Amino acid sequence: MSHIGVGIIGTGSIVYTYVKCLSEIEGVRIIGLCTKSADRVEQVKAEFGLPVYSDYNSFLSLPEIDLVCVCNESGKHSEAIKAVAMAQKHVLSEKPLEVTTEKIDGLIALCEKQKVLLGCVLQNRCSTDYRKVEKAVKSGKLGKLLMGNASINWYRSEAYYSNSNWRGTIKLDGWWCGFYKSRYSYGRPINKSYGPSSIGLCQCPN
């Protein structure tokens, strides 16, 4: 294989980061993007200079695509990941894989059945501050932890939510971000397993 052909589902703000990063990786070629918003096709074409599709079937039938990055609404990742897996393409999903453990477990099972790789981007696990906390906990420096509390003081403007009909909603956005990081740091203190711990993840350098 001379290169890896990558497609992207979704055209929201995170896609700019994906396009930039993928364009900087040797041996990777972005084949095209897919959006369910037909009225955005021409705008996205102009912004990225890439082919843009408005239906999964046409997009996923492209033989040049080996891997699909799923970057649509969090609560609609299932729909996209299922379509990609059934098309026998590998999947790299923006976090979270989905907003409930039941949906995540179903996606993992489907990808295993289809024999395609499923990955999830959890880049904050590699941030300097987070790794300091993780190291302190896992080394025993803080002693035996009996309780943990997670708080993320990110600023989100009103426009961040008002320009989207899904951000900040339990159904499509969930409440997972601080939870998964605290759970990972504190040694997974509950019995139910979230999907990302069962799939392929990039390891941070020591």
mmCIF file of C-alpha atoms in Angstrom:
data_model
loop_
_atom_site.group_PDB
_atom_site.id
_atom_site.type_symbol
_atom_site.label_atom_id
_atom_site.label_comp_id
_atom_site.label_asym_id
_atom_site.label_seq_id
_atom_site.Cartn_x
_atom_site.Cartn_y
_atom_site.Cartn_z
ATOM 1 C CA MET A 1 0.000 0.000 0.000
ATOM 2 C CA SER A 2 1.602 3.268 -1.135
ATOM 3 C CA HIS A 3 -0.604 5.399 1.090
ATOM 4 C CA ILE A 4 -3.573 5.271 3.453
ATOM 5 C CA GLY A 5 -6.716 6.808 2.030
ATOM 6 C CA VAL A 6 -8.751 8.634 4.663
ATOM 7 C CA GLY A 7 -12.313 9.915 4.528
ATOM 8 C CA ILE A 8 -13.967 12.175 7.101
ATOM 9 C CA ILE A 9 -17.612 12.105 8.178
ATOM 10 C CA GLY A 10 -18.757 15.451 9.562
ATOM 11 C CA THR A 11 -17.854 19.021 8.683
ATOM 12 C CA GLY A 12 -18.002 20.808 12.051
ATOM 13 C CA SER A 13 -15.256 22.813 13.734
ATOM 14 C CA ILE A 14 -13.165 19.786 14.804
ATOM 15 C CA VAL A 15 -12.735 18.778 11.160
ATOM 16 C CA TYR A 16 -10.345 21.689 10.578
ATOM 17 C CA THR A 17 -7.966 20.095 13.090
ATOM 18 C CA TYR A 18 -8.302 16.663 11.496
ATOM 19 C CA VAL A 19 -7.629 17.983 7.994
ATOM 20 C CA LYS A 20 -4.577 19.897 9.199
ATOM 21 C CA CYS A 21 -3.117 16.941 11.103
ATOM 22 C CA LEU A 22 -3.841 14.348 8.428
ATOM 23 C CA SER A 23 -2.282 16.601 5.786
ATOM 24 C CA GLU A 24 0.949 16.619 7.788
ATOM 25 C CA ILE A 25 1.260 12.815 8.017
ATOM 26 C CA GLU A 26 3.471 11.216 5.393
ATOM 27 C CA GLY A 27 1.740 8.413 3.547
ATOM 28 C CA VAL A 28 -1.782 9.666 4.280
ATOM 29 C CA ARG A 29 -4.091 11.098 1.633
ATOM 30 C CA ILE A 30 -7.486 12.653 2.384
ATOM 31 C CA ILE A 31 -9.932 11.305 -0.182
ATOM 32 C CA GLY A 32 -12.983 13.354 0.739
ATOM 33 C CA LEU A 33 -15.528 14.435 3.329
ATOM 34 C CA CYS A 34 -19.151 13.535 3.953
ATOM 35 C CA THR A 35 -21.869 15.705 5.475
ATOM 36 C CA LYS A 36 -25.551 15.001 6.018
ATOM 37 C CA SER A 37 -26.178 18.743 5.504
ATOM 38 C CA ALA A 38 -26.659 18.956 1.751
ATOM 39 C CA ASP A 39 -26.697 22.753 1.912
ATOM 40 C CA ARG A 40 -23.113 22.716 3.237
ATOM 41 C CA VAL A 41 -21.576 20.732 0.393
ATOM 42 C CA GLU A 42 -20.481 23.663 -1.753
ATOM 43 C CA GLN A 43 -19.274 25.679 1.240
ATOM 44 C CA VAL A 44 -17.151 22.783 2.512
ATOM 45 C CA LYS A 45 -15.729 22.140 -0.958
ATOM 46 C CA ALA A 46 -14.608 25.752 -1.122
ATOM 47 C CA GLU A 47 -13.109 25.684 2.382
ATOM 48 C CA PHE A 48 -11.087 22.478 2.044
ATOM 49 C CA GLY A 49 -10.645 22.006 -1.683
ATOM 50 C CA LEU A 50 -11.669 18.361 -1.330
ATOM 51 C CA PRO A 51 -14.531 16.270 -2.745
ATOM 52 C CA VAL A 52 -17.600 16.421 -0.496
ATOM 53 C CA TYR A 53 -20.470 13.928 -0.418
ATOM 54 C CA SER A 54 -23.914 14.214 1.154
ATOM 55 C CA ASP A 55 -24.787 10.526 1.496
ATOM 56 C CA TYR A 56 -22.950 7.657 3.148
ATOM 57 C CA ASN A 57 -23.460 5.152 0.335
ATOM 58 C CA SER A 58 -21.655 7.167 -2.334
ATOM 59 C CA PHE A 59 -18.937 8.184 0.093
ATOM 60 C CA LEU A 60 -18.261 4.750 1.570
ATOM 61 C CA SER A 61 -18.291 3.030 -1.819
ATOM 62 C CA LEU A 62 -15.077 4.831 -2.762
ATOM 63 C CA PRO A 63 -12.423 2.086 -3.013
ATOM 64 C CA GLU A 64 -9.640 4.576 -2.235
ATOM 65 C CA ILE A 65 -10.864 4.988 1.347
ATOM 66 C CA ASP A 66 -9.186 2.663 3.849
ATOM 67 C CA LEU A 67 -10.006 4.526 7.064
ATOM 68 C CA VAL A 68 -12.827 6.880 8.039
ATOM 69 C CA CYS A 69 -12.575 9.535 10.741
ATOM 70 C CA VAL A 70 -15.969 10.036 12.383
ATOM 71 C CA CYS A 71 -16.403 13.671 13.424
ATOM 72 C CA ASN A 72 -20.150 14.275 13.427
ATOM 73 C CA GLU A 73 -22.362 14.858 16.489
ATOM 74 C CA SER A 74 -21.333 12.686 19.447
ATOM 75 C CA GLY A 75 -24.784 11.135 19.834
ATOM 76 C CA LYS A 76 -24.850 10.215 16.150
ATOM 77 C CA HIS A 77 -21.509 8.427 16.087
ATOM 78 C CA SER A 78 -23.287 5.050 16.137
ATOM 79 C CA GLU A 79 -25.024 5.679 12.853
ATOM 80 C CA ALA A 80 -21.788 6.704 11.153
ATOM 81 C CA ILE A 81 -19.561 4.016 12.701
ATOM 82 C CA LYS A 82 -22.039 1.261 11.834
ATOM 83 C CA ALA A 83 -22.161 2.407 8.206
ATOM 84 C CA VAL A 84 -18.360 2.543 8.011
ATOM 85 C CA ALA A 85 -17.901 -0.885 9.597
ATOM 86 C CA MET A 86 -20.484 -2.465 7.297
ATOM 87 C CA ALA A 87 -18.565 -0.993 4.348
ATOM 88 C CA GLN A 88 -15.451 -2.825 5.598
ATOM 89 C CA LYS A 89 -13.532 0.373 6.365
ATOM 90 C CA HIS A 90 -11.491 0.976 9.506
ATOM 91 C CA VAL A 91 -12.764 3.617 11.963
ATOM 92 C CA LEU A 92 -11.126 6.394 13.970
ATOM 93 C CA SER A 93 -13.775 8.243 15.971
ATOM 94 C CA GLU A 94 -13.606 11.605 17.624
ATOM 95 C CA LYS A 95 -14.306 11.254 21.343
ATOM 96 C CA PRO A 96 -16.562 9.892 22.651
ATOM 97 C CA LEU A 97 -17.367 6.770 20.683
ATOM 98 C CA GLU A 98 -20.967 7.332 21.791
ATOM 99 C CA VAL A 99 -22.864 8.782 24.746
ATOM 100 C CA THR A 100 -23.976 5.523 26.428
ATOM 101 C CA THR A 101 -22.085 2.360 27.351
ATOM 102 C CA GLU A 102 -24.721 0.211 25.653
ATOM 103 C CA LYS A 103 -24.135 1.920 22.319
ATOM 104 C CA ILE A 104 -20.361 1.726 22.758
ATOM 105 C CA ASP A 105 -20.468 -1.995 23.530
ATOM 106 C CA GLY A 106 -22.585 -2.538 20.422
ATOM 107 C CA LEU A 107 -20.116 -0.671 18.231
ATOM 108 C CA ILE A 108 -17.169 -2.655 19.561
ATOM 109 C CA ALA A 109 -19.002 -5.925 18.919
ATOM 110 C CA LEU A 110 -19.942 -4.892 15.377
ATOM 111 C CA CYS A 111 -16.404 -3.861 14.458
ATOM 112 C CA GLU A 112 -15.024 -7.110 15.848
ATOM 113 C CA LYS A 113 -17.575 -9.036 13.798
ATOM 114 C CA GLN A 114 -16.703 -7.066 10.650
ATOM 115 C CA LYS A 115 -12.985 -7.473 11.394
ATOM 116 C CA VAL A 116 -12.271 -3.760 11.128
ATOM 117 C CA LEU A 117 -10.169 -1.679 13.496
ATOM 118 C CA LEU A 118 -11.956 0.755 15.802
ATOM 119 C CA GLY A 119 -10.083 3.588 17.498
ATOM 120 C CA CYS A 120 -11.049 6.652 19.514
ATOM 121 C CA VAL A 121 -9.163 9.941 19.776
ATOM 122 C CA LEU A 122 -8.488 10.743 23.439
ATOM 123 C CA GLN A 123 -5.741 13.290 23.017
ATOM 124 C CA ASN A 124 -6.128 14.908 26.433
ATOM 125 C CA ARG A 125 -4.698 11.784 28.042
ATOM 126 C CA CYS A 126 -1.372 12.949 26.627
ATOM 127 C CA SER A 127 -1.513 16.509 27.976
ATOM 128 C CA THR A 128 1.278 17.447 30.385
ATOM 129 C CA ASP A 129 -0.964 18.337 33.338
ATOM 130 C CA TYR A 130 -3.121 15.265 32.961
ATOM 131 C CA ARG A 131 -0.114 12.966 32.842
ATOM 132 C CA LYS A 132 1.250 14.524 36.031
ATOM 133 C CA VAL A 133 -1.997 13.662 37.817
ATOM 134 C CA GLU A 134 -2.062 10.163 36.352
ATOM 135 C CA LYS A 135 1.553 9.515 37.394
ATOM 136 C CA ALA A 136 0.939 10.778 40.935
ATOM 137 C CA VAL A 137 -2.073 8.514 41.335
ATOM 138 C CA LYS A 138 -0.613 5.373 39.801
ATOM 139 C CA SER A 139 2.719 5.704 41.611
ATOM 140 C CA GLY A 140 0.936 5.747 44.966
ATOM 141 C CA LYS A 141 2.267 9.209 45.768
ATOM 142 C CA LEU A 142 -1.196 10.305 46.895
ATOM 143 C CA GLY A 143 -1.844 7.176 48.934
ATOM 144 C CA LYS A 144 -5.006 5.112 48.600
ATOM 145 C CA LEU A 145 -7.710 7.122 46.853
ATOM 146 C CA LEU A 146 -11.145 6.839 48.396
ATOM 147 C CA MET A 147 -12.944 9.413 46.272
ATOM 148 C CA GLY A 148 -12.293 11.516 43.203
ATOM 149 C CA ASN A 149 -13.804 14.708 41.851
ATOM 150 C CA ALA A 150 -13.347 15.974 38.282
ATOM 151 C CA SER A 151 -13.943 19.504 37.074
ATOM 152 C CA ILE A 152 -13.093 20.992 33.670
ATOM 153 C CA ASN A 153 -12.928 24.767 33.634
ATOM 154 C CA TRP A 154 -13.117 25.252 29.889
ATOM 155 C CA TYR A 155 -14.703 28.449 28.655
ATOM 156 C CA ARG A 156 -17.426 27.989 26.091
ATOM 157 C CA SER A 157 -19.018 31.108 24.646
ATOM 158 C CA GLU A 158 -22.749 31.363 24.119
ATOM 159 C CA ALA A 159 -22.126 31.097 20.375
ATOM 160 C CA TYR A 160 -20.488 27.676 20.871
ATOM 161 C CA TYR A 161 -23.881 26.316 21.923
ATOM 162 C CA SER A 162 -26.292 28.588 20.065
ATOM 163 C CA ASN A 163 -24.680 27.803 16.692
ATOM 164 C CA SER A 164 -25.427 24.107 17.171
ATOM 165 C CA ASN A 165 -28.592 22.196 18.042
ATOM 166 C CA TRP A 166 -26.752 19.316 19.737
ATOM 167 C CA ARG A 167 -23.950 20.710 21.890
ATOM 168 C CA GLY A 168 -24.713 20.723 25.582
ATOM 169 C CA THR A 169 -27.549 18.203 25.270
ATOM 170 C CA ILE A 170 -27.568 14.896 27.157
ATOM 171 C CA LYS A 171 -28.967 13.043 24.148
ATOM 172 C CA LEU A 172 -26.350 14.086 21.605
ATOM 173 C CA ASP A 173 -23.438 15.468 23.631
ATOM 174 C CA GLY A 174 -23.545 13.487 26.882
ATOM 175 C CA TRP A 175 -21.558 14.363 30.020
ATOM 176 C CA TRP A 176 -18.621 12.025 29.628
ATOM 177 C CA CYS A 177 -15.459 14.126 29.265
ATOM 178 C CA GLY A 178 -14.411 14.745 32.866
ATOM 179 C CA PHE A 179 -15.817 11.378 33.885
ATOM 180 C CA TYR A 180 -13.702 9.305 31.532
ATOM 181 C CA LYS A 181 -10.505 11.149 32.446
ATOM 182 C CA SER A 182 -11.052 10.858 36.182
ATOM 183 C CA ARG A 183 -12.034 7.214 35.801
ATOM 184 C CA TYR A 184 -8.881 6.469 33.810
ATOM 185 C CA SER A 185 -6.647 8.297 36.296
ATOM 186 C CA TYR A 186 -8.218 6.862 39.426
ATOM 187 C CA GLY A 187 -7.858 3.276 38.293
ATOM 188 C CA ARG A 188 -11.360 2.614 36.913
ATOM 189 C CA PRO A 189 -13.222 2.429 40.220
ATOM 190 C CA ILE A 190 -16.547 1.215 38.839
ATOM 191 C CA ASN A 191 -17.422 -2.118 37.292
ATOM 192 C CA LYS A 192 -18.985 -1.061 34.006
ATOM 193 C CA SER A 193 -16.380 -0.798 31.256
ATOM 194 C CA TYR A 194 -16.448 2.103 28.818
ATOM 195 C CA GLY A 195 -15.559 1.170 25.271
ATOM 196 C CA PRO A 196 -12.349 3.198 24.786
ATOM 197 C CA SER A 197 -10.489 0.945 27.241
ATOM 198 C CA SER A 198 -11.206 -2.051 24.996
ATOM 199 C CA ILE A 199 -10.035 -0.653 21.672
ATOM 200 C CA GLY A 200 -6.799 0.419 20.051
ATOM 201 C CA LEU A 201 -5.352 3.664 21.355
ATOM 202 C CA CYS A 202 -2.115 5.496 20.640
ATOM 203 C CA GLN A 203 0.274 5.376 23.579
ATOM 204 C CA CYS A 204 1.734 8.603 24.928
ATOM 205 C CA PRO A 205 5.539 8.700 25.077
ATOM 206 C CA ASN A 206 7.010 8.243 28.562
#
